[in-house]
Structure formats: C-alpha cells, structure tokens
Short mmCIF file of C-alpha atoms in Angstrom, two decimals:
data_model
loop_
_atom_site.label_atom_id
_atom_site.label_comp_id
_atom_site.label_asym_id
_atom_site.label_seq_id
_atom_site.Cartn_x
_atom_site.Cartn_y
_atom_site.Cartn_z
CA UNK A 8 70.75 -75.79 -142.83
CA UNK A 9 68.58 -77.31 -140.24
CA UNK A 10 64.85 -78.38 -140.77
CA UNK A 11 63.98 -75.41 -138.42
CA UNK A 12 65.43 -72.83 -140.38
CA UNK A 13 63.82 -74.45 -143.62
CA UNK A 14 60.26 -74.40 -141.95
CA UNK A 15 59.87 -71.11 -144.03
CA UNK A 16 59.05 -73.39 -147.23
CA UNK A 17 56.02 -74.55 -145.55
CA UNK A 18 54.58 -70.88 -145.87
CA UNK A 19 55.96 -70.34 -149.26
CA UNK A 20 53.87 -72.74 -151.03
CA UNK A 21 50.70 -71.87 -149.78
CA UNK A 22 47.26 -70.17 -151.26
CA UNK A 23 47.82 -66.93 -149.28
CA UNK A 24 51.47 -66.28 -150.34
CA UNK A 25 50.72 -67.14 -154.01
CA UNK A 26 47.75 -64.80 -154.21
CA UNK A 27 49.84 -61.93 -152.70
CA UNK A 28 52.62 -62.77 -155.06
CA UNK A 29 50.34 -62.64 -158.13
CA UNK A 30 48.27 -59.76 -156.83
CA UNK A 31 51.57 -57.64 -156.72
CA UNK A 32 51.51 -57.51 -152.91
CA UNK A 33 54.53 -57.82 -150.49
CA UNK A 34 55.41 -61.32 -149.48
CA UNK A 35 58.15 -61.06 -146.70
CA UNK A 36 57.74 -65.08 -147.01
CA UNK A 37 58.84 -65.08 -150.73
CA UNK A 38 61.57 -62.48 -150.21
CA UNK A 39 63.08 -64.49 -146.98
CA UNK A 40 63.08 -67.82 -149.32
CA UNK A 41 64.75 -65.73 -152.45
CA UNK A 42 67.37 -64.39 -150.19
CA UNK A 43 68.09 -67.72 -147.94
CA UNK A 44 68.02 -70.37 -150.88
CA UNK A 45 69.30 -68.42 -154.10
CA UNK A 46 72.80 -66.95 -154.17
CA UNK A 47 72.62 -64.73 -157.38
CA UNK A 48 69.27 -63.81 -157.96
CA UNK A 49 69.58 -60.33 -159.54
CA UNK A 50 68.83 -61.66 -163.18
CA UNK A 51 66.00 -64.37 -162.53
CA UNK A 52 62.44 -63.76 -163.25
CA UNK A 53 60.10 -64.91 -160.59
CA UNK A 54 59.06 -68.39 -162.20
CA UNK A 55 62.87 -69.08 -162.37
CA UNK A 56 63.17 -67.94 -158.73
CA UNK A 57 60.28 -70.25 -157.66
CA UNK A 58 61.90 -73.25 -159.62
CA UNK A 59 65.41 -72.89 -157.80
CA UNK A 60 63.75 -72.63 -154.36
CA UNK A 61 61.57 -76.01 -155.36
CA UNK A 62 64.73 -77.81 -156.21
CA UNK A 63 66.25 -76.84 -152.93
CA UNK A 64 63.15 -78.63 -151.25
CA UNK A 65 63.76 -81.51 -153.83
CA UNK A 66 67.06 -81.96 -152.43
CA UNK A 67 66.78 -80.84 -148.83
CA UNK A 68 63.45 -80.34 -147.48
CA UNK A 69 60.77 -82.54 -148.93
CA UNK A 70 57.80 -81.49 -146.89
CA UNK A 71 54.13 -82.31 -147.33
CA UNK A 72 53.73 -79.97 -150.28
CA UNK A 73 56.74 -81.32 -151.99
CA UNK A 74 54.88 -84.74 -151.76
CA UNK A 75 51.65 -83.67 -152.85
CA UNK A 76 52.81 -81.80 -155.38
CA UNK A 77 54.65 -84.45 -156.85
CA UNK A 78 51.42 -87.12 -156.43
CA UNK A 79 49.22 -84.68 -158.17
CA UNK A 80 51.95 -84.22 -161.39
CA UNK A 81 52.75 -87.76 -161.54
CA UNK A 82 49.65 -89.73 -160.52
CA UNK A 83 46.82 -87.36 -161.55
CA UNK A 84 48.26 -85.42 -164.60
CA UNK A 85 50.61 -88.00 -165.38
CA UNK A 86 48.91 -91.10 -165.46
CA UNK A 87 45.09 -90.30 -165.59
CA UNK A 88 42.81 -87.63 -167.33
CA UNK A 89 41.19 -84.86 -165.82
CA UNK A 90 38.23 -86.00 -167.08
CA UNK A 91 37.79 -89.30 -165.55
CA UNK A 92 39.62 -88.69 -162.16
CA UNK A 93 39.38 -86.16 -159.48
CA UNK A 94 42.02 -85.52 -156.75
CA UNK A 95 40.82 -84.20 -153.06
CA UNK A 96 43.06 -82.96 -150.41
CA UNK A 97 42.78 -82.20 -146.71
CA UNK A 98 39.40 -83.94 -146.45
CA UNK A 99 38.09 -84.24 -142.63
CA UNK A 100 37.05 -87.93 -141.85
CA UNK A 101 36.15 -88.85 -138.34
CA UNK A 102 39.14 -87.38 -136.34
CA UNK A 103 41.59 -87.62 -139.07
CA UNK A 104 42.28 -85.26 -142.23
CA UNK A 105 42.98 -87.53 -145.37
CA UNK A 106 46.35 -85.58 -147.22
CA UNK A 107 45.25 -86.78 -150.85
CA UNK A 108 42.39 -88.90 -152.42
CA UNK A 109 42.48 -90.37 -155.81
CA UNK A 110 39.01 -91.28 -157.42
CA UNK A 111 38.32 -92.54 -160.65
CA UNK A 112 36.68 -96.15 -160.96
CA UNK A 113 37.63 -96.72 -157.22
CA UNK A 114 38.98 -94.09 -154.62
CA UNK A 115 42.46 -94.23 -152.79
CA UNK A 116 43.10 -92.55 -149.62
CA UNK A 117 46.87 -91.59 -149.25
CA UNK A 118 48.52 -90.79 -146.00
CA UNK A 119 51.64 -89.15 -146.57
CA UNK A 120 54.27 -89.72 -143.91
CA UNK A 121 57.41 -87.41 -144.94
CA UNK A 122 60.78 -87.64 -142.97
CA UNK A 123 59.74 -84.59 -141.09
CA UNK A 124 56.78 -86.51 -139.74
CA UNK A 125 56.23 -89.04 -136.77
CA UNK A 126 54.13 -92.24 -136.77
CA UNK A 127 52.38 -91.88 -133.68
CA UNK A 128 48.94 -91.35 -135.14
CA UNK A 129 49.12 -93.73 -138.03
CA UNK A 130 46.91 -96.23 -137.04
CA UNK A 131 44.20 -94.16 -135.87
CA UNK A 132 44.42 -92.33 -139.21
CA UNK A 133 44.23 -95.39 -140.98
CA UNK A 134 41.10 -96.67 -139.09
CA UNK A 135 39.37 -93.34 -139.56
CA UNK A 136 40.12 -93.53 -143.33
CA UNK A 137 38.59 -97.00 -143.74
CA UNK A 138 35.29 -95.53 -142.51
CA UNK A 139 34.94 -93.51 -145.60
CA UNK A 140 36.95 -95.22 -148.39
CA UNK A 141 37.98 -98.76 -148.97
CA UNK A 142 41.82 -98.36 -150.25
CA UNK A 143 44.41 -96.68 -148.04
CA UNK A 144 47.84 -96.09 -148.95
CA UNK A 145 50.70 -94.59 -146.92
CA UNK A 146 53.10 -92.50 -148.81
CA UNK A 147 56.90 -92.05 -147.54
CA UNK A 148 60.44 -92.09 -148.24
CA UNK A 149 63.34 -94.56 -148.87
CA UNK A 150 64.23 -93.85 -145.78
CA UNK A 151 61.18 -94.77 -144.09
CA UNK A 152 60.66 -97.96 -146.20
CA UNK A 153 61.68 -100.60 -143.91
CA UNK A 154 59.54 -98.88 -140.92
CA UNK A 155 56.56 -98.61 -142.72
CA UNK A 156 56.80 -102.26 -144.21
CA UNK A 157 56.97 -103.65 -140.74
CA UNK A 158 54.08 -101.71 -139.52
CA UNK A 159 51.99 -102.21 -142.53
CA UNK A 160 52.73 -105.82 -143.17
CA UNK A 161 49.60 -107.64 -141.70
CA UNK A 162 47.27 -105.14 -143.08
CA UNK A 163 45.65 -104.44 -146.51
CA UNK A 164 47.36 -100.66 -146.73
CA UNK A 165 49.30 -100.24 -149.63
CA UNK A 166 53.01 -98.66 -149.62
CA UNK A 167 53.98 -95.75 -152.20
CA UNK A 168 57.52 -94.85 -151.99
CA UNK A 169 58.82 -91.35 -153.04
CA UNK A 170 62.19 -92.14 -154.42
CA UNK A 171 65.46 -89.88 -153.98
CA UNK A 172 65.16 -89.26 -157.77
CA UNK A 173 61.63 -88.08 -156.96
CA UNK A 174 59.88 -91.21 -158.50
CA UNK A 175 56.91 -93.12 -157.22
CA UNK A 176 57.28 -96.71 -156.69
CA UNK A 177 54.64 -98.91 -155.52
CA UNK A 178 56.01 -101.27 -152.98
CA UNK A 179 52.60 -102.94 -151.86
CA UNK A 180 49.26 -102.46 -153.53
CA UNK A 181 46.35 -101.82 -151.27
CA UNK A 182 43.53 -104.20 -150.73
CA UNK A 183 40.13 -103.43 -150.91
CA UNK A 184 38.40 -103.40 -147.43
CA UNK A 185 34.65 -102.81 -147.22
CA UNK A 186 34.01 -104.13 -143.82
CA UNK A 187 34.80 -100.94 -141.93
CA UNK A 188 32.73 -98.29 -144.23
CA UNK A 189 30.30 -96.16 -142.00
CA UNK A 190 27.28 -94.41 -143.32
CA UNK A 191 27.45 -91.19 -140.88
CA UNK A 192 31.51 -90.94 -142.03
CA UNK A 193 30.65 -91.03 -145.69
CA UNK A 194 27.85 -88.71 -145.33
CA UNK A 195 30.19 -85.97 -143.29
CA UNK A 196 32.60 -86.05 -146.37
CA UNK A 197 29.78 -85.08 -148.97
CA UNK A 198 28.56 -81.43 -149.41
CA UNK A 199 24.96 -80.87 -148.91
CA UNK A 200 24.07 -80.94 -152.60
CA UNK A 201 25.68 -84.18 -153.03
CA UNK A 202 24.19 -86.04 -150.10
CA UNK A 203 20.73 -84.65 -151.54
CA UNK A 204 21.45 -86.12 -154.99
CA UNK A 205 22.15 -89.41 -153.28
CA UNK A 206 18.91 -89.41 -151.20
CA UNK A 207 16.87 -88.09 -154.08
CA UNK A 208 18.30 -90.59 -156.54
CA UNK A 209 17.22 -93.37 -153.98
CA UNK A 210 13.96 -92.46 -152.76
CA UNK A 211 13.09 -90.24 -155.37
CA UNK A 212 12.08 -87.57 -152.94
CA UNK A 213 13.68 -85.57 -149.84
CA UNK A 214 12.81 -85.13 -146.21
CA UNK A 215 9.62 -82.62 -145.88
CA UNK A 216 10.85 -81.28 -142.41
CA UNK A 217 11.37 -78.15 -140.44
CA UNK A 218 15.02 -76.68 -141.46
CA UNK A 219 16.53 -77.48 -138.04
CA UNK A 220 15.55 -81.32 -138.58
CA UNK A 221 16.48 -81.69 -142.05
CA UNK A 222 20.28 -82.35 -141.79
CA UNK A 223 19.55 -85.29 -139.19
CA UNK A 224 16.77 -86.54 -141.32
CA UNK A 225 19.01 -86.45 -144.40
CA UNK A 226 21.48 -88.85 -142.48
CA UNK A 227 18.84 -91.13 -140.99
CA UNK A 228 17.47 -91.62 -144.76
CA UNK A 229 20.91 -91.98 -145.72
CA UNK A 230 21.56 -94.45 -143.22
CA UNK A 231 18.91 -96.76 -144.64
CA UNK A 232 20.46 -97.19 -148.04
CA UNK A 233 22.67 -100.46 -148.29
CA UNK A 234 26.37 -99.43 -147.68
CA UNK A 235 27.34 -100.49 -150.87
CA UNK A 236 24.98 -98.60 -152.88
CA UNK A 237 25.94 -95.47 -150.45
CA UNK A 238 29.42 -95.82 -151.29
CA UNK A 239 29.12 -96.29 -155.13
CA UNK A 240 26.89 -93.32 -155.31
CA UNK A 241 29.34 -91.28 -152.94
CA UNK A 242 32.22 -91.74 -155.18
CA UNK A 243 30.20 -90.66 -158.09
CA UNK A 244 29.53 -87.52 -156.75
CA UNK A 245 32.85 -86.95 -155.33
CA UNK A 246 34.14 -87.41 -158.63
CA UNK A 247 32.16 -84.63 -160.05
CA UNK A 248 34.34 -82.13 -158.03
CA UNK A 249 36.27 -81.46 -160.97
CA UNK A 250 38.52 -78.58 -161.50
CA UNK A 251 37.03 -77.25 -164.72
CA UNK A 252 38.94 -73.78 -164.25
CA UNK A 253 42.17 -75.61 -163.69
CA UNK A 254 41.56 -78.30 -166.42
CA UNK A 255 41.41 -75.19 -168.89
CA UNK A 256 44.61 -73.58 -167.61
CA UNK A 257 46.99 -76.55 -166.30
CA UNK A 258 49.37 -75.68 -169.04
CA UNK A 259 49.79 -72.30 -167.85
CA UNK A 260 50.95 -73.24 -164.40
CA UNK A 261 54.20 -74.39 -163.92
CA UNK A 262 55.23 -78.21 -162.48
CA UNK A 263 56.28 -76.47 -159.23
CA UNK A 264 52.83 -74.90 -158.37
CA UNK A 265 50.60 -77.61 -160.10
CA UNK A 266 49.11 -78.96 -156.75
CA UNK A 267 48.76 -75.39 -155.28
CA UNK A 268 46.59 -74.18 -158.08
CA UNK A 269 44.79 -77.65 -158.42
CA UNK A 270 43.52 -77.74 -154.83
CA UNK A 271 42.70 -73.97 -154.62
CA UNK A 272 39.84 -72.11 -155.81
CA UNK A 273 41.70 -69.40 -158.07
CA UNK A 274 39.60 -67.82 -160.63
CA UNK A 275 40.26 -67.50 -164.60
CA UNK A 276 41.59 -64.03 -163.85
CA UNK A 277 44.17 -65.34 -161.20
CA UNK A 278 46.02 -67.65 -164.15
CA UNK A 279 46.25 -64.44 -166.07
CA UNK A 280 47.86 -62.58 -162.93
CA UNK A 281 50.12 -65.57 -162.56
CA UNK A 282 51.71 -65.45 -165.86
CA UNK A 283 52.32 -61.69 -165.34
CA UNK A 284 54.07 -62.62 -162.02
CA UNK A 285 56.23 -65.38 -163.18
CA UNK A 286 57.67 -63.26 -166.18
CA UNK A 287 58.36 -60.36 -164.23
CA UNK A 288 61.48 -59.55 -162.25
CA UNK A 289 61.38 -59.45 -158.46
CA UNK A 290 60.29 -56.33 -156.97
CA UNK A 291 62.73 -55.08 -154.32
#
C-alpha cells in the first residue's frame, strides 16, 4: 500500500478524531482505518482496534505522530519523571515549529525527520531553534542516518535514531551552544504570565504603561536582562507547564495514545470517556 493511501493515518491520531470517538460521535476516519488495516475486526474492542492500527504504523508508516509518541513514551515516561521533566510540542520559534522539546535541568529541541519528510528546510529550522534553546537534536530513521550524519558532521547538533525495532539510539550527543540565543525569540516562546514572572523576578515590578504599549515595554525590559539569566529563568517557567491531569491519569491511557493525551487539553472527564470507548465494541 502506497504512502499516499496511508495518509489517512495522519488524521487518525489527532485530538479531533479521538475527541469524536470518546464522545460517541461518528468518525469516518476511524471507520476507514479499521476497514483498511484490520482484516477480521468483528470481535475486537476499540482499544484492540487502535492497537492493531498502530502496529501497522510501526511496520509500514512511521509518521510524525509515531515518532512523537515513541519519544514521549521512551524519553519522558521511560527515563524521566513527570514531576521534574516537561515536554512541549509544536512550539513556534522564529519561522519554524519545534516538533518536540524536553526540559529538565536543560532543554533539548528535537527536530523530527521521518522517511516521509524532506530535508530542504533543516538548516533554517536548526538556526531558528538555536535562537531560543541551546541544545538541538535531529531525530530520524536508520535509513536516513548516513545522510543526517553527513549533513551534521561539522555542527553541534545531536543525532537520535529510531531503529527498526522501535528503540531510540543516540548516535551523536548535542553540544550546548549559547552563542545564538536571542531575547526576542525566547520572549515569544513564553506566555504572558511567564514573561511577567521573569520581569517581576528581575526588576521587582512590571511596566506601568497603557495597555497597547505594554507588550513592547515588557519585551524591552526583558531584552535588558543578561541573556544567561533570561535563558535560565525561561526554562524554569516553561518547566512549570506540567500536565497535572495527564499525570494523574497516565496509566489509564494506552501506549498508542500517550502522546496525544499528553499534548492535548483533555479534561478529567475525558479520561473517563476514554475508558468507556476503549472497552466498547465499534459501532457500525
């Protein structure tokens, strides 16, 4: 089956599709995936159906969701504690979007390049990431390792490979690079409450100006703080974006959906609805 036919899988593991499914709404995407990828699906519950679809992805179509979910399960849940480490996804930095960021004592930006991606924008993306974070890693497949290794051999960028067996292997550790950190790029990663906390912490007050001048004044004050202080305080703020609801309910979420629930804003009641959905048979 061609990659074009498998593109429906990119829409299967999304908050919108899962929200519809757990709320007992019809999902054409789910039905197509079940019919296309599962030969004998009559006696399987929804949880089992999702597991079989995910196994197909494992063997035949490792898209960005598959990479992200593997990284969340193995890097965050497998090696770290949810109390001390925070993962972020799809964070805009300059003209790029960081696929996956892991923050504990330090922060690492991971740029995912699957076998379905091209490398045209890679160096632009890396340059953007270094403006807001000081460690960058490219994540790719064994098929791409030689290409990635050649591209990055004279850089400080690390390389992480997703093996055919589904394990993650560090082939090159990233080297910290603070030389490109940029106040404005860091500022724009932060939410209002977060940059206000940093300004308040450093100056002991906030700008007292009219509302339409406030953002520009905050950026100006922020830009006068030494960059090493700004960076350290920013990581401290970003690390607080912990997922309390997910932390309480993580054992109720199957492996295949961990990333989707971690990075989405599902409520406590949604985890209850998920249990019902997983244990039920698919509605025809």
